[in-house]
Every structure is written in structure tokens, then in C-alpha cells.
Short mmCIF file of C-alpha atoms in Angstrom, two decimals:
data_model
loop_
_atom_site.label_atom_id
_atom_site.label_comp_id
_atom_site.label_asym_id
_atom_site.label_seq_id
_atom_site.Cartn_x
_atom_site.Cartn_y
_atom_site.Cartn_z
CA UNK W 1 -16.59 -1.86 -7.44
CA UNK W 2 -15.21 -0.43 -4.51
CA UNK W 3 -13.54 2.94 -4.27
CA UNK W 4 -11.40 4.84 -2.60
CA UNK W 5 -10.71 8.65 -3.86
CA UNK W 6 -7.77 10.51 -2.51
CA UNK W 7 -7.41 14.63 -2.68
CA UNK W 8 -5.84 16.52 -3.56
CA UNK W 9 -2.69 14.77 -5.97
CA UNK W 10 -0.41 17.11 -4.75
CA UNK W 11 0.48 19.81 -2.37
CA UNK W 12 3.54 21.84 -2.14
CA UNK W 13 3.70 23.79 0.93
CA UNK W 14 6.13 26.02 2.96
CA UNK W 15 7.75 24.64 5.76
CA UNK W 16 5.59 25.47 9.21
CA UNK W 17 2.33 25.87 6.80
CA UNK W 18 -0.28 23.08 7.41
CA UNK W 19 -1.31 20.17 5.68
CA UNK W 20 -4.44 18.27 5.07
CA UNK W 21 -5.62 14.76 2.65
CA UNK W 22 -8.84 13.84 2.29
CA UNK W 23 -9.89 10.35 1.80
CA UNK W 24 -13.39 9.26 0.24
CA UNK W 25 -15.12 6.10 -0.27
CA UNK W 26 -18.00 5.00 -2.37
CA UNK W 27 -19.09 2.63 0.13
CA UNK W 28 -18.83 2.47 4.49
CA UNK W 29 -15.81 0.98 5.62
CA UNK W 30 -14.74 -1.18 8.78
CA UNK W 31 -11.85 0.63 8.91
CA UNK W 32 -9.50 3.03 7.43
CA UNK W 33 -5.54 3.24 7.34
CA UNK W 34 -3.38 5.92 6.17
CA UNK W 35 0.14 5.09 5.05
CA UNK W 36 3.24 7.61 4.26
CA UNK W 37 5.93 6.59 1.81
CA UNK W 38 8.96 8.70 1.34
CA UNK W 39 10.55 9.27 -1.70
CA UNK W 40 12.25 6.10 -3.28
CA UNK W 41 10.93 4.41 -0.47
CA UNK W 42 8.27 2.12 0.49
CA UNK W 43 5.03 2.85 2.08
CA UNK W 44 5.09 2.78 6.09
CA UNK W 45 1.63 2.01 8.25
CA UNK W 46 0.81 5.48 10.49
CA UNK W 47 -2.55 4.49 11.89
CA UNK W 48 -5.68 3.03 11.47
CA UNK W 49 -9.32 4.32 12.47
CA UNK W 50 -12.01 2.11 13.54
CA UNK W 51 -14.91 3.87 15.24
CA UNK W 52 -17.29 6.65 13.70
CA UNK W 53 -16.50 9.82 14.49
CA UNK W 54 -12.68 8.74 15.55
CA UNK W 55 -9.88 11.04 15.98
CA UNK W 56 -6.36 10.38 16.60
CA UNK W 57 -3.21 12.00 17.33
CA UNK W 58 0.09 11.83 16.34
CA UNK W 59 2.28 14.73 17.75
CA UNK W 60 1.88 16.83 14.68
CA UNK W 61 -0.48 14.56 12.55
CA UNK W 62 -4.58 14.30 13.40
CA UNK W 63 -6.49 11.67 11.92
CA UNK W 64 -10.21 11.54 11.54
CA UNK W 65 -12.97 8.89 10.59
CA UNK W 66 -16.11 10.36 9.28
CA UNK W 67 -19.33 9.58 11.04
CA UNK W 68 -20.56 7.33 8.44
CA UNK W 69 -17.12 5.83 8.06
CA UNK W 70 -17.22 6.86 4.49
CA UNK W 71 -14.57 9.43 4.95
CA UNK W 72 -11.17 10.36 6.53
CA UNK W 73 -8.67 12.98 6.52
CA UNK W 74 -5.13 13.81 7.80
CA UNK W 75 -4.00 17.19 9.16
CA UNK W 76 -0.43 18.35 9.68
CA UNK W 77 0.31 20.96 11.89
CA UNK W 78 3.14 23.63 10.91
CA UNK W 79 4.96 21.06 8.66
CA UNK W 80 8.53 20.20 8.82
CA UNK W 81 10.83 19.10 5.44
CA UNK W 82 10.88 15.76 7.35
CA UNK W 83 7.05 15.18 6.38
CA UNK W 84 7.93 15.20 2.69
CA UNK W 85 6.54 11.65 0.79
CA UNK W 86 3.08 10.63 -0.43
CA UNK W 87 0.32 9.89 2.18
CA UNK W 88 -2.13 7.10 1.36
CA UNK W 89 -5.16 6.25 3.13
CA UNK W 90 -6.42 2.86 2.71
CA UNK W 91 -9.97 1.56 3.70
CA UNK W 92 -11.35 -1.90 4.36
CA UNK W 93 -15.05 -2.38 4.11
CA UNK W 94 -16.46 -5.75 6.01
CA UNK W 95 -18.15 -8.04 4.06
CA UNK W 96 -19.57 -11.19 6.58
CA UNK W 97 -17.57 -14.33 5.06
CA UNK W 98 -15.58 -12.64 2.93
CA UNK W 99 -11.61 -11.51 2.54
CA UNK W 100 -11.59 -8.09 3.10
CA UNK W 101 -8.97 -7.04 1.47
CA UNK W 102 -7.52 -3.09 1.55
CA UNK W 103 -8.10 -0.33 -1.34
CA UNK W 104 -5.26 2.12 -1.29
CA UNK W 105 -6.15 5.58 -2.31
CA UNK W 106 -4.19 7.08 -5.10
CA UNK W 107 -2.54 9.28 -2.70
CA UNK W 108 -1.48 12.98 -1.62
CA UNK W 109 2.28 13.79 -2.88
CA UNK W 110 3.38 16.37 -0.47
CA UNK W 111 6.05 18.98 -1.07
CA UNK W 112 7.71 21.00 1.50
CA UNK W 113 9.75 24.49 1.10
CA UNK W 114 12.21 25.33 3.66
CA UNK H 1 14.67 -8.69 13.02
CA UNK H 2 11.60 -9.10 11.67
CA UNK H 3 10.00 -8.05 8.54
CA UNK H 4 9.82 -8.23 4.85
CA UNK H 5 12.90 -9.17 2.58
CA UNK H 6 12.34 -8.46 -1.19
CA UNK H 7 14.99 -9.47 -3.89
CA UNK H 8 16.30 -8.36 -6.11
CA UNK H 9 16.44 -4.43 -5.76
CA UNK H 10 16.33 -3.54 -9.52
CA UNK H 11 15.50 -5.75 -12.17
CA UNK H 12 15.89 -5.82 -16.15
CA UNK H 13 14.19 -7.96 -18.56
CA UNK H 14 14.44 -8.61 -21.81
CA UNK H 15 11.83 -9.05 -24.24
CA UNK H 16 10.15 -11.88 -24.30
CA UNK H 17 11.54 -13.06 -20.90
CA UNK H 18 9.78 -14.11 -17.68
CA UNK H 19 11.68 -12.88 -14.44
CA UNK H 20 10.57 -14.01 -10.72
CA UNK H 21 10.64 -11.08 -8.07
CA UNK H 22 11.19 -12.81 -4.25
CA UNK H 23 9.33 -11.80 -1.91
CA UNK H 24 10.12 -13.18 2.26
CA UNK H 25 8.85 -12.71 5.10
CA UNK H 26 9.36 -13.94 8.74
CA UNK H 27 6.76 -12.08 10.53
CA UNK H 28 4.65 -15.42 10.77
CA UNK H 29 2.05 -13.40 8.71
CA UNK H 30 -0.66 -15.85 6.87
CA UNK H 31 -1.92 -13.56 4.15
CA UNK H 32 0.46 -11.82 1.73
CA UNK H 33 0.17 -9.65 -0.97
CA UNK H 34 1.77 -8.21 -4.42
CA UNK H 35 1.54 -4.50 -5.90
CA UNK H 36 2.17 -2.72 -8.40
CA UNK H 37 3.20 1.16 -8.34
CA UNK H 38 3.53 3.05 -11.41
CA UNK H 39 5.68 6.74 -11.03
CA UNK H 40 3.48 9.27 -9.37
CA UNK H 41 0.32 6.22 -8.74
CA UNK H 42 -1.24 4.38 -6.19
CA UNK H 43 -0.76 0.77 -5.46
CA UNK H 44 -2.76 -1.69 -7.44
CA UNK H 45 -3.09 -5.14 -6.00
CA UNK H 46 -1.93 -8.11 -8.40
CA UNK H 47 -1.95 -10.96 -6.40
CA UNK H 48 -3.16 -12.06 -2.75
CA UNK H 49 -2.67 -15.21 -0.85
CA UNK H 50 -4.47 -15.92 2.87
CA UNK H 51 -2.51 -19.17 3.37
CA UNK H 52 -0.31 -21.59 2.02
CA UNK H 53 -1.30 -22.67 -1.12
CA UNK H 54 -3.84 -20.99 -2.07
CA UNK H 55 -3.98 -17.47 -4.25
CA UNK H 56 -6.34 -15.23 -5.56
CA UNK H 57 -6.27 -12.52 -8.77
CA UNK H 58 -6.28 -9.04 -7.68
CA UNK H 59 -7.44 -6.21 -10.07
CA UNK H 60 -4.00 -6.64 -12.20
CA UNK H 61 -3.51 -9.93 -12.66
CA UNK H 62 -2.99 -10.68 -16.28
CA UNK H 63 0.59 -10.99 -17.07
CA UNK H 64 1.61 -12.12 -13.69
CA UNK H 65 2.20 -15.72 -12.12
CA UNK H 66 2.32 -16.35 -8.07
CA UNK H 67 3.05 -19.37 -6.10
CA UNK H 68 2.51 -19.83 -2.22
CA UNK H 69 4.40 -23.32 -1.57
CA UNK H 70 5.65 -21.67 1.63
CA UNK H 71 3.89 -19.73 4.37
CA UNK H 72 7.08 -17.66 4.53
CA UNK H 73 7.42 -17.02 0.40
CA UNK H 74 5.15 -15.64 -1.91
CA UNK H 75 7.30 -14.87 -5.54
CA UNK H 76 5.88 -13.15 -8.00
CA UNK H 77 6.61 -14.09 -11.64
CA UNK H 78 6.36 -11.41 -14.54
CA UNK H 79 6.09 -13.40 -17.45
CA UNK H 80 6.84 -12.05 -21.26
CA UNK H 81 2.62 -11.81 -21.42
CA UNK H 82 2.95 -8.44 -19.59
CA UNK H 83 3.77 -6.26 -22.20
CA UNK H 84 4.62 -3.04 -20.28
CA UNK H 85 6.14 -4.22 -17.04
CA UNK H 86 8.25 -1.26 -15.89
CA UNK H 87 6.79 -0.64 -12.70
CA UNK H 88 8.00 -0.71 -8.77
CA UNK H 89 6.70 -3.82 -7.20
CA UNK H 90 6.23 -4.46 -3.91
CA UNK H 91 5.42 -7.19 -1.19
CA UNK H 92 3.12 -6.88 1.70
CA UNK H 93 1.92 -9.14 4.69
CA UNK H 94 -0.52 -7.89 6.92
CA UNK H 95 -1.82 -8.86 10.31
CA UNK H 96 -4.73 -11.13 10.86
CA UNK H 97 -8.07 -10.23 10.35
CA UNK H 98 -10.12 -9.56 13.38
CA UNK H 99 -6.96 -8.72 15.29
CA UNK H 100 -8.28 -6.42 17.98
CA UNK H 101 -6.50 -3.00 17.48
CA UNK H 102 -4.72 -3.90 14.45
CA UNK H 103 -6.66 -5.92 11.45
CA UNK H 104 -5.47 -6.19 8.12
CA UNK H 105 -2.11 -3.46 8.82
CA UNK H 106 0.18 -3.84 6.02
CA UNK H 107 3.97 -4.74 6.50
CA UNK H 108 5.68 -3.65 2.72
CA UNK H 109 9.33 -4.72 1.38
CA UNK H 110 11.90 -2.33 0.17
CA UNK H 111 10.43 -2.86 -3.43
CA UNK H 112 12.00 -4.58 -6.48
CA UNK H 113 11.86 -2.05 -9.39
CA UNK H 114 11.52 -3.54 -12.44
CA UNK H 115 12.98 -1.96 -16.12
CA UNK H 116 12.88 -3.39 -19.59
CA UNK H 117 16.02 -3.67 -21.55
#
């Protein structure tokens, strides 16, 4: 079935060092969505990516949809302890007369160091 | 306010016990949706509902009941069949699909986290 790989598991990082996930599925999706949850927490919608080739910005956060909508990634610019939580990415691939439903990644656990 | 009401916020079972996790929402949402998020995982869907009264299996589904009798309710029952429940569950709605600018976007609940006694 449908995929959706998520890299790396973790990342610890120092604070003002950037950040990047990678997202990765087996097959081409309508769209993609990334989520963040925060520790203890629950996971909060950030954006979602329609068009091939998309990029979109976020004050510190740039998201980007492969041009064969098979793969995404998030960037964080000089990170901040405030950017601590797991990011997921989740994709939706289009089947015609079908529920499309979303596959989460496993997602990115990110660790900041003041 | 508008959102996603889950209850209760931790949750023990016994052995051999079926408990019901609520799950609310007044965001006028039609489809709805149950996870499950084992420490350090991802989310793996249990149940999904589109509309009232109807439900589909997800790719967890054995162990677990759901009823849609509501628009606004979708309760998830974790019955003594599920023999390692501890887990953090939560409830989603998302937006309809086809929404221009916004298909499918998830709306979770705090989470219920579930222990067994």
C-alpha cells in the first residue's frame, strides 16, 4: 500500500543552527501537509502544498513540493528552542471516486540546545 | 470556540475491560477520524467516518469499536480484544474534500492517553 517515509527520526540541533525533514512517498500525491506537535501535545496543521514544484514560507519555516509531487521537505532557518516537537508531513494521493484519506509520516523529533 | 473536545484526559483499564474514549466536535466537520500514537511513533489511523452513520476500518482496527450516531460524536471503544492498548489516542476532523485551499486539513483533540492497570 501506500507510503509515506519520513527522515531523519531525530535531530538534535543547537539553537540558531538549521533544520531540515524530508518527506517521501511511494506513490504521487494530490497534496502534502506537514504537521508539528509539541511535546505532550497534540499535532497542529502548518501548511499544505498543492502544486508541483511549490514553495512556501513561513517566517522561519520553507516548505517544498517536489516536482513529481512525490516528495517534500521542511527547512528551518537559525532555529529557536520554541521549534522543539516532532514535525510530520502527511500526503494525500487522489484516487477518482474514492476517500482519500491522509498517511502521516512517522515523523522528525527535533531537539534544540540553547 | 470551536474545535475538538476529547474526554477523558488519561484513562486506565483493567484487564479484561472495554473503556469508550469521547471524542466532540463542533466544527460542523462531516468526516472524522481516530489514531493511535505509540511513544516516539507516528499516527496510525483506526477508524474513519465521512458522515453520520457510516464508518470504515483503518489500518488498526482490530480491537477497537466506533459508532457515528451523531455528526458531532464519533467515540471510540477499546474493548478487552486489544491486548496491548497503552497508547495516546487521538481525534481528528478535517475539512471537506475538494475545499479549494484547504482539503482534507486535520483538526486533532488534546488526546486521551490510555494505561493499563
Amino acid at each position: 500500500g501506500q507510503q509515506v517515509m519520513q527522515i531523519p527520526q531525530y535531530q538534535h540541533v543547537q539553537e540558531g543552527e538549521d533544520f531540515t525533514t524530508y518527506c517521501n512517498s511511494s506513490t504521487t500525491l494530490s497534496n502534502i501537509q506537514w504537521y508539528k506537535q509539541r511535546p505532550g501535545g497534540h499535532p497542529v496543521f502548518l501548511i499544505q502544498l498543492v502544486k508541483s514544484g511549490e514553495v512556501k514560507k513561513q517566517k522561519r519555516l520553507t516548505f517544498q513540493f517536489g516536482e513529481a509531487k512525490k516528495n517534500s521537505s521542511l527547512h528551518i532557518t537559525a532555529t529557536q528552542t520554541t521549534d522543539v516537537g516532532t514535525y510530520f508531513c502527511a500526503g494525500l494521493s487522489g484516487r477518482p471516486g474514492g476517500y482519500n484519506k491522509l498517511i502521516f509520516g512517522a515523523g522528525t523529533r527535533l531537539a534544540v540546545h540553547p | 470556540d470551536g474545535g475538538i473536545t476529547q474526554s477523558p484526559k488519561y484513562l486506565f483499564r483493567k484487564e479484561g475491560q472495554n473503556v469508550t474514549l469521547s471524542c466532540e466536535q463542533n466544527l460542523n466537520h462531516d468526516a472524522m477520524y481516530w489514531y493511535r500514537q505509540d511513544p516516539g511513533q507516528g499516527l496510525r489511523l483506526i477508524y474513519y467516518s465521512q458522515i453520520v452513520n457510516d464508518f470504515q476500518k483503518g489500518d488498526i482496527a482490530e480491537g477497537y469499536s466506533v459508532s457515528r450516531e451523531k455528526k458531532e460524536s464519533f467515540p471510540l471503544t477499546v474493548t478487552s480484544a486489544q491486548k496491548n492498548p497503552t497508547a495516546f489516542y487521538l481525534c481528528a476532523s478535517s475539512t471537506p474534500e475538494g475545499l479549494a485551499g484547504g482539503a482534507n486539513i486535520q483538526y486533532f483533540g488534546a488526546g486521551t492517553r490510555l494505561s493499563v492497570l
